[in-house]
């Protein structure tokens, strides 16, 4: 019996070595060297090619390498009845919260601006931006941890989600009707939603129009949350003051993409919360063991909810 690692855009050997450090790890194979496909009981996936998960007749677990599972669920030929799990972990949430706080501080304190000024030996001090109202779209594990870190750092935090949430000091907006209201008072809007058919392109001209002039956008969800042309228009009309984008519809971001050279867009390479290889390895082995002993895996994805 074997586990197959099938990762695109991620080095599989790091995960392989972490898996093999555990005594209870079965044989590990790395795609496309699957060996006898009948042996494969668990596949660890990231950005797999459509259809390939159907090749393993004894598959018992499809485990996402990351928190997001839209790439798995968008495959129309997934094998029926095989549970799908995603990576849920405190380190993932804490890193994301830290990244968002850093992005907000960088924006409010103009740190990148000074780095650019340094290149021309310019001494141009500016006051901090005072606006500390933040709205987080998506209050799941990542969003709620981020909301709490911002709260203890003196930010006034609101959140928007599918259903009402009860988090200390975080104003909860929920449902489609309250989406625009949730961002109306925000100086900074952070997208941490799962990507589903209903959240695709949620960051669009309507939402930007509901945001106040000068607001800043941080997208650490998925590239397909954003309507790229609508952002370009909102920036050129100066309705939004800028954006930090960590995720893109096409990754890596193509070298000729206008975002690279846009003066108001800060591009980071999908790095807001990297998966801890040791922790994901342990979590997947635990789930594999649970399935082998007849128990349900933890952190199972509900395909009807899309996450
Ligand atoms: C990263 O984007 C993840 O889904 O974990």
Short mmCIF file of C-alpha atoms and ligand atoms in Angstrom, two decimals:
data_model
loop_
_atom_site.label_atom_id
_atom_site.label_comp_id
_atom_site.label_asym_id
_atom_site.label_seq_id
_atom_site.Cartn_x
_atom_site.Cartn_y
_atom_site.Cartn_z
CA UNK A 1 0.00 0.00 0.00
CA UNK A 2 1.33 3.46 -0.79
CA UNK A 3 0.83 7.21 -0.54
CA UNK A 4 1.27 9.22 -3.73
CA UNK A 5 2.49 12.83 -3.69
CA UNK A 6 1.07 14.80 -6.60
CA UNK A 7 2.13 18.43 -6.22
CA UNK A 8 2.33 21.03 -8.97
CA UNK A 9 4.43 24.17 -8.38
CA UNK A 10 5.72 22.73 -5.07
CA UNK A 11 8.86 20.61 -4.51
CA UNK A 12 7.52 17.13 -3.55
CA UNK A 13 10.80 15.91 -2.03
CA UNK A 14 10.49 18.14 1.05
CA UNK A 15 7.13 16.60 1.90
CA UNK A 16 8.43 13.14 1.05
CA UNK A 17 11.27 13.46 3.57
CA UNK A 18 8.89 14.71 6.29
CA UNK A 19 6.48 11.81 5.68
CA UNK A 20 9.30 9.28 5.83
CA UNK A 21 10.42 10.55 9.24
CA UNK A 22 7.29 8.98 10.74
CA UNK A 23 7.41 5.28 11.65
CA UNK A 24 3.81 4.72 10.60
CA UNK A 25 4.35 6.04 7.07
CA UNK A 26 3.64 3.54 4.29
CA UNK A 27 5.63 3.57 1.06
CA UNK A 28 5.72 7.03 -0.55
CA UNK A 29 5.73 7.53 -4.31
CA UNK A 30 6.01 10.76 -6.27
CA UNK A 31 3.84 11.40 -9.32
CA UNK A 32 4.23 10.51 -12.18
CA UNK A 33 6.19 7.49 -10.84
CA UNK A 34 3.07 5.81 -9.46
CA UNK A 35 4.26 2.21 -9.75
CA UNK A 36 1.36 -0.23 -9.54
CA UNK A 37 -1.69 2.05 -9.36
CA UNK A 38 -3.60 -0.57 -7.36
CA UNK A 39 -1.28 0.16 -4.41
CA UNK A 40 -2.22 3.83 -4.08
CA UNK A 41 -4.57 4.39 -1.15
CA UNK A 42 -3.93 8.07 -0.48
CA UNK A 43 -3.02 10.93 -2.81
CA UNK A 44 -1.68 14.23 -1.50
CA UNK A 45 -2.68 16.84 -4.03
CA UNK A 46 -1.90 20.39 -5.05
CA UNK A 47 -3.10 21.77 -8.41
CA UNK A 48 -3.44 18.34 -10.01
CA UNK A 49 -4.43 17.85 -13.64
CA UNK A 50 -8.07 17.05 -14.22
CA UNK A 51 -8.91 13.35 -14.39
CA UNK A 52 -5.71 11.90 -12.89
CA UNK A 53 -7.33 11.00 -9.56
CA UNK A 54 -9.51 8.48 -11.35
CA UNK A 55 -6.57 6.22 -12.09
CA UNK A 56 -6.36 4.63 -8.64
CA UNK A 57 -8.97 1.91 -8.04
CA UNK A 58 -8.17 1.51 -4.32
CA UNK A 59 -8.01 5.20 -3.42
CA UNK A 60 -9.34 5.87 0.09
CA UNK A 61 -8.26 9.46 0.74
CA UNK A 62 -7.64 12.60 -1.29
CA UNK A 63 -5.69 14.95 0.97
CA UNK A 64 -5.14 18.58 0.03
CA UNK A 65 -1.63 19.87 0.65
CA UNK A 66 -3.10 23.26 1.59
CA UNK A 67 -6.17 24.86 3.09
CA UNK A 68 -7.82 25.66 -0.23
CA UNK A 69 -9.52 22.86 -2.13
CA UNK A 70 -11.07 24.63 -5.12
CA UNK A 71 -8.56 22.99 -7.46
CA UNK A 72 -9.66 19.57 -6.28
CA UNK A 73 -13.39 20.26 -6.33
CA UNK A 74 -13.30 21.81 -9.80
CA UNK A 75 -12.23 18.46 -11.26
CA UNK A 76 -15.46 17.04 -12.78
CA UNK A 77 -14.10 13.50 -12.80
CA UNK A 78 -13.29 13.01 -9.12
CA UNK A 79 -13.69 9.39 -7.98
CA UNK A 80 -17.04 8.97 -6.24
CA UNK A 81 -17.23 8.45 -2.50
CA UNK A 82 -13.54 9.09 -1.74
CA UNK A 83 -13.26 11.54 1.19
CA UNK A 84 -11.37 14.78 0.58
CA UNK A 85 -9.57 16.53 3.42
CA UNK A 86 -7.95 19.93 3.68
CA UNK A 87 -5.09 21.16 5.83
CA UNK A 88 -6.37 22.92 8.94
CA UNK A 89 -3.63 23.99 11.31
CA UNK A 90 -2.85 26.68 13.85
CA UNK A 91 0.48 27.50 12.20
CA UNK A 92 -1.35 28.18 8.92
CA UNK A 93 -3.80 30.54 10.63
CA UNK A 94 -1.12 32.26 12.73
CA UNK A 95 1.14 32.83 9.73
CA UNK A 96 -1.74 34.26 7.75
CA UNK A 97 -2.68 36.61 10.57
CA UNK A 98 0.94 37.74 10.84
CA UNK A 99 1.19 38.31 7.10
CA UNK A 100 -1.99 40.39 7.01
CA UNK A 101 -0.85 42.47 9.99
CA UNK A 102 2.52 43.03 8.28
CA UNK A 103 0.80 44.05 5.03
CA UNK A 104 -1.38 46.52 6.91
CA UNK A 105 1.58 47.98 8.81
CA UNK A 106 3.60 48.23 5.61
CA UNK A 107 0.74 50.16 4.04
CA UNK A 108 0.02 52.46 6.99
CA UNK A 109 3.70 53.17 7.75
CA UNK A 110 4.78 53.54 4.07
CA UNK A 111 7.68 51.12 4.47
CA UNK A 112 7.85 50.05 0.83
CA UNK A 113 7.64 53.68 -0.23
CA UNK A 114 10.77 54.50 1.82
CA UNK A 115 12.64 51.59 0.26
CA UNK A 116 11.84 53.07 -3.15
CA UNK A 117 12.86 56.56 -2.00
CA UNK A 118 16.15 55.16 -0.73
CA UNK A 119 17.10 54.20 -4.28
CA UNK A 120 17.09 57.94 -5.16
CA UNK A 121 18.59 59.11 -1.82
CA UNK A 122 15.30 60.92 -1.05
CA UNK A 123 14.51 61.85 2.59
CA UNK A 124 10.72 62.24 2.55
CA UNK A 125 9.05 61.47 5.88
CA UNK A 126 5.26 61.07 6.00
CA UNK A 127 2.76 60.62 8.82
CA UNK A 128 1.35 57.14 9.41
CA UNK A 129 -2.07 56.56 7.83
CA UNK A 130 -4.49 56.77 10.74
CA UNK A 131 -7.38 54.63 9.43
CA UNK A 132 -7.57 51.43 11.48
CA UNK A 133 -10.94 50.05 10.39
CA UNK A 134 -10.45 46.65 8.79
CA UNK A 135 -13.06 44.39 7.21
CA UNK A 136 -12.18 40.75 6.68
CA UNK A 137 -14.20 38.92 4.06
CA UNK A 138 -14.30 35.34 5.33
CA UNK A 139 -14.22 34.46 9.01
CA UNK A 140 -13.20 30.79 8.85
CA UNK A 141 -10.06 29.53 10.62
CA UNK A 142 -7.73 31.94 8.81
CA UNK A 143 -10.09 34.92 8.91
CA UNK A 144 -11.05 34.61 12.57
CA UNK A 145 -7.41 34.21 13.72
CA UNK A 146 -6.50 37.27 11.65
CA UNK A 147 -9.42 39.22 13.12
CA UNK A 148 -8.25 38.43 16.67
CA UNK A 149 -4.64 39.47 15.99
CA UNK A 150 -5.77 42.76 14.45
CA UNK A 151 -8.10 43.37 17.39
CA UNK A 152 -5.32 43.00 19.96
CA UNK A 153 -3.19 45.33 17.86
CA UNK A 154 -5.73 48.10 18.18
CA UNK A 155 -7.64 47.73 14.92
CA UNK A 156 -11.39 48.04 14.73
CA UNK A 157 -12.40 44.82 12.99
CA UNK A 158 -15.51 43.77 11.08
CA UNK A 159 -16.05 40.58 9.17
CA UNK A 160 -18.35 39.22 6.52
CA UNK A 161 -19.28 35.57 6.12
CA UNK A 162 -22.04 33.29 4.90
CA UNK A 163 -23.62 32.99 8.35
CA UNK A 164 -23.41 35.11 11.49
CA UNK A 165 -20.21 34.77 13.55
CA UNK A 166 -19.66 35.50 17.20
CA UNK A 167 -16.08 36.68 17.80
CA UNK A 168 -15.25 39.10 20.63
CA UNK A 169 -14.87 42.68 19.39
CA UNK A 170 -15.53 41.72 15.76
CA UNK A 171 -18.68 43.08 14.15
CA UNK A 172 -20.30 40.31 12.14
CA UNK A 173 -21.97 41.01 8.80
CA UNK A 174 -23.39 38.05 6.94
CA UNK A 175 -25.30 36.98 3.86
CA UNK A 176 -25.35 38.62 0.42
CA UNK A 177 -27.50 41.52 1.60
CA UNK A 178 -24.86 42.71 4.06
CA UNK A 179 -21.78 42.37 1.86
CA UNK A 180 -21.60 45.99 0.69
CA UNK A 181 -22.43 47.33 4.17
CA UNK A 182 -19.59 45.26 5.62
CA UNK A 183 -16.95 47.15 3.60
CA UNK A 184 -18.49 50.63 3.68
CA UNK A 185 -16.53 51.88 6.71
CA UNK A 186 -13.30 50.01 6.06
CA UNK A 187 -9.92 51.64 5.50
CA UNK A 188 -8.59 48.21 4.58
CA UNK A 189 -10.48 45.22 3.16
CA UNK A 190 -8.90 41.77 3.41
CA UNK A 191 -10.18 38.82 1.35
CA UNK A 192 -9.81 35.49 3.11
CA UNK A 193 -12.82 33.71 1.64
CA UNK A 194 -12.75 30.18 0.29
CA UNK A 195 -13.07 30.20 -3.49
CA UNK A 196 -16.48 28.79 -4.42
CA UNK A 197 -18.80 29.37 -7.38
CA UNK A 198 -20.55 32.08 -5.31
CA UNK A 199 -17.39 33.90 -4.14
CA UNK A 200 -15.70 33.96 -7.56
CA UNK A 201 -15.16 37.61 -8.60
CA UNK A 202 -16.58 38.91 -5.32
CA UNK A 203 -13.87 41.61 -5.46
CA UNK A 204 -15.52 43.50 -8.30
CA UNK A 205 -16.59 47.01 -9.33
CA UNK A 206 -19.79 46.88 -7.21
CA UNK A 207 -17.85 46.02 -4.07
CA UNK A 208 -15.17 48.62 -4.81
CA UNK A 209 -17.90 51.26 -5.28
CA UNK A 210 -19.27 50.34 -1.84
CA UNK A 211 -15.82 50.87 -0.29
CA UNK A 212 -14.84 54.35 0.75
CA UNK A 213 -12.49 56.47 -1.34
CA UNK A 214 -8.88 55.77 -0.50
CA UNK A 215 -9.48 52.27 0.90
CA UNK A 216 -6.77 49.63 0.46
CA UNK A 217 -7.35 46.03 -0.67
CA UNK A 218 -5.45 42.94 0.48
CA UNK A 219 -6.21 39.71 -1.39
CA UNK A 220 -4.80 36.64 0.32
CA UNK A 221 -7.72 34.40 -0.71
CA UNK A 222 -7.51 33.28 -4.32
CA UNK A 223 -6.79 35.07 -7.58
CA UNK A 224 -10.23 34.24 -8.93
CA UNK A 225 -11.88 36.25 -6.15
CA UNK A 226 -10.71 39.35 -8.00
CA UNK A 227 -12.00 40.85 -11.23
CA UNK A 228 -8.67 42.18 -12.38
CA UNK A 229 -9.96 44.86 -14.78
CA UNK A 230 -12.28 46.22 -12.09
CA UNK A 231 -9.31 46.65 -9.76
CA UNK A 232 -7.28 48.42 -12.47
CA UNK A 233 -10.22 50.83 -12.99
CA UNK A 234 -10.71 51.43 -9.25
CA UNK A 235 -7.00 52.27 -8.94
CA UNK A 236 -6.81 54.51 -11.99
CA UNK A 237 -9.88 56.48 -10.86
CA UNK A 238 -8.14 56.75 -7.44
CA UNK A 239 -11.19 55.35 -5.71
CA UNK A 240 -8.95 52.72 -4.12
CA UNK A 241 -5.51 53.83 -2.94
CA UNK A 242 -3.73 50.55 -3.61
CA UNK A 243 -3.71 46.80 -3.24
CA UNK A 244 -1.50 44.03 -1.96
CA UNK A 245 -2.12 40.87 -3.96
CA UNK A 246 -0.64 37.54 -2.92
CA UNK A 247 -2.75 35.32 -5.18
CA UNK A 248 -3.50 35.45 -8.88
CA UNK A 249 -5.80 33.86 -11.44
CA UNK A 250 -2.68 32.52 -13.16
CA UNK A 251 0.27 31.50 -10.98
CA UNK A 252 3.11 32.16 -11.28
CA UNK A 253 1.93 35.62 -12.39
CA UNK A 254 2.94 35.89 -16.08
CA UNK A 255 5.94 38.19 -16.55
CA UNK A 256 4.03 40.48 -18.92
CA UNK A 257 1.09 40.94 -16.53
CA UNK A 258 0.36 44.63 -15.80
CA UNK A 259 0.18 43.99 -12.02
CA UNK A 260 3.97 43.52 -11.91
CA UNK A 261 4.70 47.10 -12.87
CA UNK A 262 1.66 48.87 -11.39
CA UNK A 263 2.80 51.56 -8.93
CA UNK A 264 -0.15 50.98 -6.60
CA UNK A 265 -0.06 47.18 -6.58
CA UNK A 266 2.24 45.26 -4.27
CA UNK A 267 2.74 41.73 -5.61
CA UNK A 268 3.84 38.86 -3.38
CA UNK A 269 4.26 35.30 -4.73
CA UNK A 270 1.44 33.35 -2.98
CA UNK A 271 3.42 33.20 0.22
CA UNK A 272 1.05 34.60 2.84
CA UNK A 273 0.83 31.28 4.67
CA UNK A 274 3.05 28.46 3.42
CA UNK A 275 2.16 24.91 4.44
CA UNK A 276 4.39 23.48 7.20
CA UNK A 277 5.52 20.23 5.59
CA UNK A 278 6.04 18.34 8.86
CA UNK A 279 2.63 19.29 10.19
CA UNK A 280 0.73 18.50 7.00
CA UNK A 281 2.57 15.16 6.78
CA UNK A 282 1.50 14.22 10.33
CA UNK A 283 -2.09 15.35 9.77
CA UNK A 284 -2.43 13.32 6.57
CA UNK A 285 -0.92 10.20 8.15
CA UNK A 286 -3.35 10.55 11.08
CA UNK A 287 -6.26 10.76 8.66
CA UNK A 288 -4.96 7.82 6.65
CA UNK A 289 -4.73 5.77 9.86
CA UNK A 290 -8.25 6.83 10.86
CA UNK A 291 -9.63 5.64 7.54
CA UNK A 292 -7.76 2.33 7.76
CA UNK A 293 -9.32 1.77 11.17
CA UNK A 294 -12.82 2.60 9.93
CA UNK A 295 -13.09 6.14 11.37
CA UNK A 296 -13.96 9.29 9.44
CA UNK A 297 -11.05 11.58 8.62
CA UNK A 298 -10.77 14.99 10.30
CA UNK A 299 -11.09 18.25 8.34
CA UNK A 300 -13.20 16.60 5.68
CA UNK A 301 -14.40 18.83 2.85
CA UNK A 302 -18.09 19.09 2.09
CA UNK A 303 -18.32 19.25 -1.71
CA UNK A 304 -21.83 20.75 -1.44
CA UNK A 305 -20.44 23.73 0.51
CA UNK A 306 -17.38 23.81 -1.76
CA UNK A 307 -14.92 23.86 1.17
C1 LIG B 1 -2.66 28.11 0.32
O1 LIG B 1 -3.00 28.87 -0.53
C2 LIG B 1 -3.52 27.12 0.90
O2 LIG B 1 -4.61 26.88 0.37
O3 LIG B 1 -3.12 26.53 1.92
#
